[in-house]
XYZ file of C-alpha atoms in Angstrom:
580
model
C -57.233 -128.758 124.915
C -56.050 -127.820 121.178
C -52.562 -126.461 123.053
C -52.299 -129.955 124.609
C -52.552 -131.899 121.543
C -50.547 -129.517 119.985
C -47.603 -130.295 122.730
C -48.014 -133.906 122.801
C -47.616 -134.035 118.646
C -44.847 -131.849 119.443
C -43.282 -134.232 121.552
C -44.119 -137.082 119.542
C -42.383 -135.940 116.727
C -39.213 -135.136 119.010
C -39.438 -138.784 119.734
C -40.231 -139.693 116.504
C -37.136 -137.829 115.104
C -35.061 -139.212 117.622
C -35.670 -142.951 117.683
C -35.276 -142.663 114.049
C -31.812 -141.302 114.445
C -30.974 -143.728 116.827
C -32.203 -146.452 114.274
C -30.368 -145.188 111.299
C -26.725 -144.093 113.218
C -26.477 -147.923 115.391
C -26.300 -151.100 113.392
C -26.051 -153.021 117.511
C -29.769 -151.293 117.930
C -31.172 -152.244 114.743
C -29.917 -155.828 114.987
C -30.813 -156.349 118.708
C -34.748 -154.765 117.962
C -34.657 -157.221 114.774
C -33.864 -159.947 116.733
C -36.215 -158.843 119.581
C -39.021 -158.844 117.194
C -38.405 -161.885 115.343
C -37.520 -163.736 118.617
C -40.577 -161.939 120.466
C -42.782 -163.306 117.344
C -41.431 -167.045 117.783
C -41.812 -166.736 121.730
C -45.249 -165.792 121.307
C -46.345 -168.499 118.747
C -44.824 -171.233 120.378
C -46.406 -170.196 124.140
C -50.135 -170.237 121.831
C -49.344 -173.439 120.898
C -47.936 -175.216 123.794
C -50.875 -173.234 126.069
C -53.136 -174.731 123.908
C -51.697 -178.247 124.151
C -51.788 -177.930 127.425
C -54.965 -176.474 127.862
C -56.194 -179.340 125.449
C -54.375 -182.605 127.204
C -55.923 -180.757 130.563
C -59.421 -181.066 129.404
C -59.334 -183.964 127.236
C -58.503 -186.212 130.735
C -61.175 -184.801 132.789
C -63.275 -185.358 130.251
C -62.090 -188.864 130.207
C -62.238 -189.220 133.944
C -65.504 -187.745 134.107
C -67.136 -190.173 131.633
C -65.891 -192.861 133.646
C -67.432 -191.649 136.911
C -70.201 -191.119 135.477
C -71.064 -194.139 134.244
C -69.431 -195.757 137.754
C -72.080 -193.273 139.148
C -74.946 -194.812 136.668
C -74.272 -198.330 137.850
C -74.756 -197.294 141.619
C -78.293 -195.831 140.988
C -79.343 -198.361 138.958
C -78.768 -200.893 141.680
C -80.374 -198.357 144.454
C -83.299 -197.627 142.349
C -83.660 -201.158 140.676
C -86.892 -201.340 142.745
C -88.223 -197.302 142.859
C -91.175 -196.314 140.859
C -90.113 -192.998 139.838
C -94.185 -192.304 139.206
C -95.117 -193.251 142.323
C -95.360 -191.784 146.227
C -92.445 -191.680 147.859
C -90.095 -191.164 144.691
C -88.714 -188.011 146.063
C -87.226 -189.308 149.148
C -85.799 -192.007 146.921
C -84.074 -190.120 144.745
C -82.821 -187.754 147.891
C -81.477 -190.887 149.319
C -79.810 -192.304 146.032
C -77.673 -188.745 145.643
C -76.984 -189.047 149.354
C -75.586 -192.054 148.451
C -73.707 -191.165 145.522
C -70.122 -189.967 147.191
C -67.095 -189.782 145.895
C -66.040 -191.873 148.597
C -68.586 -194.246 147.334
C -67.303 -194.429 143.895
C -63.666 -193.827 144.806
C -64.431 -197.299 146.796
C -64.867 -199.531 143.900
C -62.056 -201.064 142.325
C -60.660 -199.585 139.124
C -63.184 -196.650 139.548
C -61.872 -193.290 137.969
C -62.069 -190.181 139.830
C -62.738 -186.759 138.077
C -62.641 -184.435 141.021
C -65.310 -182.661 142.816
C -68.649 -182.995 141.179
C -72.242 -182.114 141.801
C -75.026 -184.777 140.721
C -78.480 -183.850 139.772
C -81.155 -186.715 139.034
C -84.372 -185.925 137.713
C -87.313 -187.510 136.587
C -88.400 -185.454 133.612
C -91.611 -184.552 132.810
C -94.145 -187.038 133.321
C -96.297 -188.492 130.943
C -100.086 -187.572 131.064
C -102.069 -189.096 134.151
C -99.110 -190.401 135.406
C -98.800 -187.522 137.785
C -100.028 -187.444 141.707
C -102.857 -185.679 140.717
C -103.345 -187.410 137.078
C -102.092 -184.338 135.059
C -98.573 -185.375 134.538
C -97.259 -182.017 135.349
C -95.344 -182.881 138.012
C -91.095 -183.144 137.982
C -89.393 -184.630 140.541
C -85.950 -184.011 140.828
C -83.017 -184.179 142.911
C -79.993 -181.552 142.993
C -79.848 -178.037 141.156
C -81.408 -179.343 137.851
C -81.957 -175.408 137.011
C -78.262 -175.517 135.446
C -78.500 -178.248 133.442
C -79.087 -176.554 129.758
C -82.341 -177.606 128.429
C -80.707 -178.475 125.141
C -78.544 -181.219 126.983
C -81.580 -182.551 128.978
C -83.334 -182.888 125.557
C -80.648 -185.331 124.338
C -80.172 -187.481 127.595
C -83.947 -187.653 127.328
C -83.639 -188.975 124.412
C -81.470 -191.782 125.832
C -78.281 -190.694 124.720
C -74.965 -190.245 126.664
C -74.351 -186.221 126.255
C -72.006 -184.211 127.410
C -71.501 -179.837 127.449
C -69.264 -177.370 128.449
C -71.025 -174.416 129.978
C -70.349 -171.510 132.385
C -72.632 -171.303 135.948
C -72.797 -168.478 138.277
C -72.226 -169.303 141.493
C -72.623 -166.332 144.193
C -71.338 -164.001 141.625
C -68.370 -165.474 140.099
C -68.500 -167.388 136.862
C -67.298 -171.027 137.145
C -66.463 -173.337 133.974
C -68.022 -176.355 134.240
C -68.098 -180.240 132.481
C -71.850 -181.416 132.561
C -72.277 -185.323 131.534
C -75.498 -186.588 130.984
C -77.171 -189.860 130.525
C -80.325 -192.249 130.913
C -80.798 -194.444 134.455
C -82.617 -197.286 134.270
C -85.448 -198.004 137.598
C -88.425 -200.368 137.788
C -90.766 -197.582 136.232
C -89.588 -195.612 133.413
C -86.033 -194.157 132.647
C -84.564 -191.222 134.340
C -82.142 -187.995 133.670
C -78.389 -188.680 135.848
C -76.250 -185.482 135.226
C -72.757 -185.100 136.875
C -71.834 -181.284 137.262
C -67.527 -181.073 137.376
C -66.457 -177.340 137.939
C -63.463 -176.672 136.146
C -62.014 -174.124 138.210
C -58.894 -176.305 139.266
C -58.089 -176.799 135.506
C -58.611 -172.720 134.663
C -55.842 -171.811 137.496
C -53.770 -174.819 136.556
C -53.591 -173.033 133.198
C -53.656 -169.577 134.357
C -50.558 -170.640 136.176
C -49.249 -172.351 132.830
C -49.859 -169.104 131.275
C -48.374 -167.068 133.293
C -45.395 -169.141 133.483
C -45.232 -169.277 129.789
C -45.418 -165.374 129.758
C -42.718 -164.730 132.403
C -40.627 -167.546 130.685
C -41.010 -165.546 127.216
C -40.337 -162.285 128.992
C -36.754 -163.787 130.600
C -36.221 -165.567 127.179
C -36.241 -162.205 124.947
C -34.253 -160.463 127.718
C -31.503 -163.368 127.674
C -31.967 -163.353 123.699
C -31.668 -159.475 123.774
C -28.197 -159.495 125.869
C -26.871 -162.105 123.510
C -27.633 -160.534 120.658
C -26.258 -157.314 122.086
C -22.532 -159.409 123.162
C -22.787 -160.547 119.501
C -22.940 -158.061 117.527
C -20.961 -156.116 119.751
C -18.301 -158.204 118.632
C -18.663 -157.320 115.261
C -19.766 -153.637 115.321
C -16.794 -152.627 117.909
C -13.960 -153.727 114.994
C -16.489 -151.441 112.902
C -16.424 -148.524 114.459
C -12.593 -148.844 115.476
C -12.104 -148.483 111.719
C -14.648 -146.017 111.078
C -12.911 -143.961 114.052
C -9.737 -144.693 112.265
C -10.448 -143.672 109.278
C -12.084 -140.666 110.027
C -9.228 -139.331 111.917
C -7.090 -140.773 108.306
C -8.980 -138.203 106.857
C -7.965 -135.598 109.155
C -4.472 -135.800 108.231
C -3.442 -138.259 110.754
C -1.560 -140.850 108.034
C -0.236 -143.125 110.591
C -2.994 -144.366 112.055
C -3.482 -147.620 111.337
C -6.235 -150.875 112.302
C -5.221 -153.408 114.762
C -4.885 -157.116 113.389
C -6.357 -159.990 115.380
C -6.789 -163.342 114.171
C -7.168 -164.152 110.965
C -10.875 -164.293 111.008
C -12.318 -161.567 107.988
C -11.979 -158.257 110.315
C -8.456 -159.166 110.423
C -8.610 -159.482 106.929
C -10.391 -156.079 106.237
C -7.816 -154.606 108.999
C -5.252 -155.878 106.589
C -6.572 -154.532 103.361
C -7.437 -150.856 105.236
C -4.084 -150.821 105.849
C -2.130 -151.449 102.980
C -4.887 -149.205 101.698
C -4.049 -146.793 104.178
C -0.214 -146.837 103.251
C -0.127 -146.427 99.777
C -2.338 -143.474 100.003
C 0.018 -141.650 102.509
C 2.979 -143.006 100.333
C 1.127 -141.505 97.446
C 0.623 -138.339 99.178
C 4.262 -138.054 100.434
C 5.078 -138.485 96.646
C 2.875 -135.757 95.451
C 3.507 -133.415 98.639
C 7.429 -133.996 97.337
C 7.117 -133.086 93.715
C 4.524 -129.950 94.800
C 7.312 -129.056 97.033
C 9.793 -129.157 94.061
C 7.505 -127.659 91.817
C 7.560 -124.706 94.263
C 10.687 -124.414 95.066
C 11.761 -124.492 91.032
C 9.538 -121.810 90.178
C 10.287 -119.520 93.357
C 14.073 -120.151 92.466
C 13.729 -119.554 88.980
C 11.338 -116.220 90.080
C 14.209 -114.821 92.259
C 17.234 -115.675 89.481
C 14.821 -113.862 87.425
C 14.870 -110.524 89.011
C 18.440 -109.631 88.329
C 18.644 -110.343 84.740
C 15.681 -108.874 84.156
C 16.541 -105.464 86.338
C 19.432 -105.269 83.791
C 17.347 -105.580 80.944
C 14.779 -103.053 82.299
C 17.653 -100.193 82.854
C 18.623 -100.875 79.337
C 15.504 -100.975 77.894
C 14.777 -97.677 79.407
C 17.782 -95.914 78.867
C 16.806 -96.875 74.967
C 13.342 -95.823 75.497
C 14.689 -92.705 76.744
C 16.432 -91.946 73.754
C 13.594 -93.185 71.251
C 13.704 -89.663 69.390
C 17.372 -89.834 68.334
C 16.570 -93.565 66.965
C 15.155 -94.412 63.727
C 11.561 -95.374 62.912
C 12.243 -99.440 63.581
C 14.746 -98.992 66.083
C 12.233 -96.768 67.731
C 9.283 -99.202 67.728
C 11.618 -101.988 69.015
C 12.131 -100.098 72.067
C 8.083 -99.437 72.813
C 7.700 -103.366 72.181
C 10.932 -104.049 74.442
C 9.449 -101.684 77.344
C 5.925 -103.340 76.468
C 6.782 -106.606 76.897
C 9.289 -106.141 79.938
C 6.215 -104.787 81.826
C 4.398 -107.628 81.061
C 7.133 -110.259 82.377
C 7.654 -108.192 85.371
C 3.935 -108.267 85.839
C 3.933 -112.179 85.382
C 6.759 -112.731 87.337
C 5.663 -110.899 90.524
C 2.144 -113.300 89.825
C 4.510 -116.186 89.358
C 6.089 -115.528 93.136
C 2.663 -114.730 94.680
C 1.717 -117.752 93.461
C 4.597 -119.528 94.507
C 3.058 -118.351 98.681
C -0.336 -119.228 98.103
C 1.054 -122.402 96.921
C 3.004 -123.223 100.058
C 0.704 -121.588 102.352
C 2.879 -118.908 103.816
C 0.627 -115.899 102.706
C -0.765 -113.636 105.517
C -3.638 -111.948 105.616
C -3.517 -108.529 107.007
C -6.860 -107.337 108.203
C -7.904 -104.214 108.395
C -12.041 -102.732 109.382
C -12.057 -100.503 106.427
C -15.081 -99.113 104.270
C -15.545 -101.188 101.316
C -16.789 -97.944 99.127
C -13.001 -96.800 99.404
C -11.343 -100.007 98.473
C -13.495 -101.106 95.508
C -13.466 -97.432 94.167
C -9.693 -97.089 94.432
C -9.573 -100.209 92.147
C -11.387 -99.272 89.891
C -9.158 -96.081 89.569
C -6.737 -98.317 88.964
C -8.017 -99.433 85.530
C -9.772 -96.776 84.487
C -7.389 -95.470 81.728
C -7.422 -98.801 80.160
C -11.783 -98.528 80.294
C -10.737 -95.224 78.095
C -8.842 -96.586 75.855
C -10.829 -98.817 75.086
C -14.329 -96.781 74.800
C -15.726 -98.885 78.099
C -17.975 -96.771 81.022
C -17.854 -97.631 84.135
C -20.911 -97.560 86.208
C -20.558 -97.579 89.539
C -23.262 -98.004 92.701
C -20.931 -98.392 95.643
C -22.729 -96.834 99.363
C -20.917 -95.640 101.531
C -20.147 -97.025 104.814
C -19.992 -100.518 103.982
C -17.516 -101.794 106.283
C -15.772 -105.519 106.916
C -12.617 -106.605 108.031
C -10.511 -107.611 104.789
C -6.888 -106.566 103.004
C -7.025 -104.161 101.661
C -4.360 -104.531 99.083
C -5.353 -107.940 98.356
C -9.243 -106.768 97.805
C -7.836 -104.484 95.501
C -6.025 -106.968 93.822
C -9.108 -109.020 92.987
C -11.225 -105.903 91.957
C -8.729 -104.863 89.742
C -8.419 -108.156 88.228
C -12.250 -108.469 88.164
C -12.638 -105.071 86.194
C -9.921 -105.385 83.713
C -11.021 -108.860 82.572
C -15.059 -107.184 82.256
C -13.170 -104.354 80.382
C -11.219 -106.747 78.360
C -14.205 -109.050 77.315
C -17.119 -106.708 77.263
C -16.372 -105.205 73.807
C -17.031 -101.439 74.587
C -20.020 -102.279 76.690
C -20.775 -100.771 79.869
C -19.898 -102.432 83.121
C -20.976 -102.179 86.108
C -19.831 -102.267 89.519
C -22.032 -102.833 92.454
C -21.153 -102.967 96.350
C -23.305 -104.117 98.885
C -23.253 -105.316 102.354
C -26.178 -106.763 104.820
C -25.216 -107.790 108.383
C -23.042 -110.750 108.227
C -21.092 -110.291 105.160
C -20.529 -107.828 102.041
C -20.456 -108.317 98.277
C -19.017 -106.978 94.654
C -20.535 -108.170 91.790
C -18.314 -106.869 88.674
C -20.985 -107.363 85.558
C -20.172 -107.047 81.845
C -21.994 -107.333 78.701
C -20.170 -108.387 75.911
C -19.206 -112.478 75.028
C -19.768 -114.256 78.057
C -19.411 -117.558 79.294
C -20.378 -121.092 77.635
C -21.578 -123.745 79.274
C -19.186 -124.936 82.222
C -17.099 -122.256 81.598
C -17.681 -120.537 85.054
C -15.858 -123.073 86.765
C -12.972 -123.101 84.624
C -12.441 -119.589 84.855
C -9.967 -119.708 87.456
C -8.112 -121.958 86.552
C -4.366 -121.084 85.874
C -3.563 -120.049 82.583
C -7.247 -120.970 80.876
C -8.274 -118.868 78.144
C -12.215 -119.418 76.765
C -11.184 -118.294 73.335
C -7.394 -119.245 72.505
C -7.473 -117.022 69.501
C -7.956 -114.245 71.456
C -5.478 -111.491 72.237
C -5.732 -110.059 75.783
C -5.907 -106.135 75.055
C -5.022 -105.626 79.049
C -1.895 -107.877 78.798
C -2.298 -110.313 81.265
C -0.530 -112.771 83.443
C -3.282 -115.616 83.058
C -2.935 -116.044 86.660
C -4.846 -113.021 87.650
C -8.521 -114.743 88.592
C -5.956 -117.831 89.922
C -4.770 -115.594 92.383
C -7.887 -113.845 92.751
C -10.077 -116.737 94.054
C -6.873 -117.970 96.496
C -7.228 -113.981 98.079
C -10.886 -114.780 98.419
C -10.394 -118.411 99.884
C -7.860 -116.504 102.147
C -10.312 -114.103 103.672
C -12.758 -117.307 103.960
C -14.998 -115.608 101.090
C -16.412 -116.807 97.821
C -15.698 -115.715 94.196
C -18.310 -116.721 92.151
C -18.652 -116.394 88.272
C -21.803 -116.694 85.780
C -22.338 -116.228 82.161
C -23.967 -116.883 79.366
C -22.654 -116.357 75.568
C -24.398 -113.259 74.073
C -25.583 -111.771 77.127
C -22.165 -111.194 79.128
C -20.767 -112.312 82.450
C -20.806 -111.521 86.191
C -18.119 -111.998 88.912
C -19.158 -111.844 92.412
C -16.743 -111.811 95.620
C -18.556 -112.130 98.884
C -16.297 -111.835 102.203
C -17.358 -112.004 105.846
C -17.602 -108.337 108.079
C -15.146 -110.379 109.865
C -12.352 -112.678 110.001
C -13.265 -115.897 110.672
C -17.340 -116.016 110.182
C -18.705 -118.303 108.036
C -20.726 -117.285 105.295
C -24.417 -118.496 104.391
C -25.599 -116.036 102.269
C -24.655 -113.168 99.945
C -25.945 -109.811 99.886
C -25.994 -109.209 96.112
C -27.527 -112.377 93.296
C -24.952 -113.828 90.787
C -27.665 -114.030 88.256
C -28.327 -110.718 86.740
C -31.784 -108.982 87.428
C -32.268 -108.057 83.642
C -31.350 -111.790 82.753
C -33.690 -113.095 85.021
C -36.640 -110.811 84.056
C -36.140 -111.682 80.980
C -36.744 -114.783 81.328
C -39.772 -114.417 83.220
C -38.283 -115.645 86.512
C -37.159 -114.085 89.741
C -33.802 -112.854 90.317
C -31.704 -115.876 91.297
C -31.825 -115.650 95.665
C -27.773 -115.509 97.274
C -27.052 -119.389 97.768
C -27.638 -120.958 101.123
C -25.187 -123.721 100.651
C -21.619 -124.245 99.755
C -23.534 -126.829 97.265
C -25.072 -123.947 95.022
C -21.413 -121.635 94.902
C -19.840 -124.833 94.032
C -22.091 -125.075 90.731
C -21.300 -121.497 89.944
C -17.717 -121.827 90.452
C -16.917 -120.846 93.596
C -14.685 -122.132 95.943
C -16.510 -121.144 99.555
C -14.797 -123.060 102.601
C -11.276 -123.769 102.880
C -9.614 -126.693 102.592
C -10.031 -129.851 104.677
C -8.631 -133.633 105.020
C -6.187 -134.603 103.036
C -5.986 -130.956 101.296
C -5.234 -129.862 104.772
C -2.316 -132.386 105.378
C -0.535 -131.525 101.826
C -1.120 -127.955 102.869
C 0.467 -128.095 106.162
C 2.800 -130.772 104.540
C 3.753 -127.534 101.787
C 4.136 -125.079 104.577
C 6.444 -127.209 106.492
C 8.652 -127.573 103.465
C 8.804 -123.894 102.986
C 10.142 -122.945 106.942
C 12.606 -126.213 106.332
C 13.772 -124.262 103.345
């Protein structure tokens, strides 16, 4: 029994879940139900109140028709029993004969007399008064007809000598009949008697049964007609709706031609209007912009490339002096360090200048490779180590082994090493830790240092191109400023997340999560942003990997490619670049 109930909740909540997305996605079924159940509420009011009416009108002329015929029916007794004792012998078979006589074909015969129907008549003589009777008790009734269903309350007020009349209901064989009962005094040569006319009103209750029913199939065909208009009308108006909805959605997908039809002049002809000259000076806007990015990338590519030679002449000179930096004098000899210095540094910015310039116009490949993650990260770090030396920073590393995904490697690299040098760089001699991890969808380095950290916002500024936090200062590792600008486009190519966090005082934490392979999205992330020591401290549990592109976004994280209109100047930048 329990299972049962259990199932039908079950399905009742299917239901429940999926009229109510059928209610909130269709403005034609909400406005047809609406007018259902307004129209449904009228139809249903007005069929109480004209059944009533009718019912009413029905009842109030038999009631009329019946008073007549009775008192028709008074006037013929009185003249049959003018001359009958109703106290005497004998009055039994009088008053037998006088309802014999009381037809409706004897009533229907006189002139102007009203007809109610079929009736039943019942004439009694009441009790009689003491020693009145046969036998001088006055016990004694006599009565003609079924005087049993006259209500006792009615007989007391035609006793009375009043004119009374009563609705009441009389078995009959079983089956409950309606019925009019008038009442009144008949005057005889002895003493008054009781005249009741019994009309069954079963003609009137199927006359209005049949009204009702009529009423209700009338109602029934009159919401179905009002349902199908309602349904043509606002078809008329949701159809131009979702055209433009349809429209605009596939707008949004990069399709800037498509444009709403114009009908009329009515005002979805004037919203088609306004959508489109909407519609065209965004996608004039966007050919603008997709223009001057494609400039923009094509001036510093150019400029990259013209670049090269100069500066490979400068670099042969600067190391044939740096060569000879014994034979030159103290200055000289420190010009020639700073020269070789700074050369490295502008090669280092112009080969991020040119990978920048790819990313940019969307030509960069990714070349994937199912390698163990414990090699990559570990070879980066490598990488940087002598500058941790220098500058008094450990390195502590946890990275397992056998942590495998499908990434580039060189790219991964790439981001590690730009990762570790900017912990070294900012962590003032602190330690810094490296940590690799993997579960079975995706795997994860967090890169965590603990020297200035990160202010408020500052995590998703980060990667920005050329942002410094402090512009005071001086990078000790000499970089590009484009190194975590790169860095998160690498990520966004493998379809991972770079994440940062901080907090000023208590250091920072970068963490790059990438998919075991291309092309699966990612939900979760094996390793927290948050710290564990900054989140015992506060008394709180570690921070759980996010669930939602929603939570990466607030910690500065770019998680799923690009869509819409990011995708058309994309493909628009990639197009310029095979023209070119």
């Amino acid at each position: 029994m329990k299972r049962t109930v259990a199932q039908i909740r079950a399905v009742a909540v299917e239901v429940g879940v999926l009229v109510d997305a059928i209610w909130r996605r269709s403005l034609q079924v909400r406005v047809v139900v609406s007018t259902l159940a307004l129209s449904a509420a009228v139809v249903l009011v007005l069929g109480l109140v004209l059944q009533t009416q009718i019912a009413g009108r029905i009842l109030q002329g038999k009631e009329v028709d019946a008073l007549g015929q009775a008192e028709a029916g008074a006037a013929v007794l009185e003249r049959e029993l003018a001359g009958v004792d109703p106290d005497g012998e004998g009055a039994q078979g009088e008053l037998n004969k006088a309802l014999d006589r009381l037809t409706n074909a004897s009533l229907s015969d006189d002139a102007g007399s009203p007809s109610a129907g079929e009736f039943r008549a019942v004439l009694t003589t009441g009790p009689r008064e003491p020693g009145r009777g046969v036998d001088g008790s006055g016990a004694d009734e006599v009565s003609a007809g079924t005087v049993a269903d006259v209500p006792a309350d009615l007989r007391g007020h035609v006793a009375g000598g009043s004119l009374a009349r009563r609705y009441v209901t009389i078995s009959a064989q079983g089956v409950e009949i309606p019925t009019l009962i008038i009442g009144q005094p008949v005057r005889t040569a002895g003493r008054d008697l009781e005249f009741y006319l019994l009309f069954p009103l079963d003609a009137e209750q199927r006359t209005l049964s049949l009204v009702q029913s009529t009423l209700i199939v009338g109602g029934l065909v009159l919401l179905l007609l009002l349902a199908g208009i309602a349904s043509l009308v606002t078809r008329q108006v949701v159809r131009p709706v979702r055209q433009a909805a349809e429209i605009a959605e596939r707008f949004a997908d990069g399709h800037l031609d498509e444009r709403m039809p114009v009908h009329g002049n009515d005002e979805v002809a004037r919203l088609a209007e306004s959508y489109n000259e909407m519609a065209g000076s965004i996608q004039a806007q966007i050919r603008q912009l997709e223009e001057f990015g494609a400039l923009q990338r094509r001036f510093t590519s150019d400029v990259s490339h013209e670049l090269r030679t100069p500066l490979t002449t400068v670099r042969m000179a600067a190391d044939v002096l740096h060569a000879s930096k014994d034979q030159l004098l103290p200055a000289l000899r420190r010009s020639s360090e700073l020269l070789v210095t700074e050369l490295d540094r502008f090669e280092a910015l112009l080969a991020d200048l040119l990978e920048i310039s790819r990313l940019d116009a969307g030509v960069a490949d990714l070349t994937a490779d199912r390698v163990d993650m414990h090699g990559v990260v570990n070879r980066a770090v490598e990488a940087v180590r002598g500058f941790a030396e220098e500058s008094g920073t450990p390195l502590r590393l946890q990275l397992p082994v056998g942590v495998y995904a499908e990434v580039d490697p060189r790219r991964v690299e790439r981001i590690l090493r730009n990762l570790v040098a900017n912990a070294v760089d900012h962590g003032e001699g602190r330690p810094v830790d490296i940590t690799l991890a993997g579960d079975e969808h995706a795997v994860a380095v967090v890169v965590r240092d603990h020297g200035v950290g990160l202010r408020p916002g500052e995590a998703a500024l980060v990667f920005n191109r050329f942002w410094r936090a402090e512009e005071s200062r001086a990078r000790r590792s000499g970089g590009s400023g484009l190194g975590l600008s790169i860095s998160i486009e690498d990520a966004r190519l493998h379809g991972g997340w770079l994440q940062a966090w901080g907090e000023p005082g208590r250091g920072s934490a970068f963490r790059l999560t990438l998919p075991r392979a291309v092309g699966e999205p990612l939900t979760t992330s094996p390793l927290p942003l948050v710290p564990d020591d900054r989140a015992a401290s506060e008394g709180s549990a570690p921070e759980p990997a996010p669930a939602s592109s929603t939570s990466d976004a607030a910690a500065g994280s770019v998680p799923t490619p690009v869509h819409g209109l990011a995708a058309v100047r994309a493909a628009a930048a990639m197009q310029t670049q095979d023209d070119r």
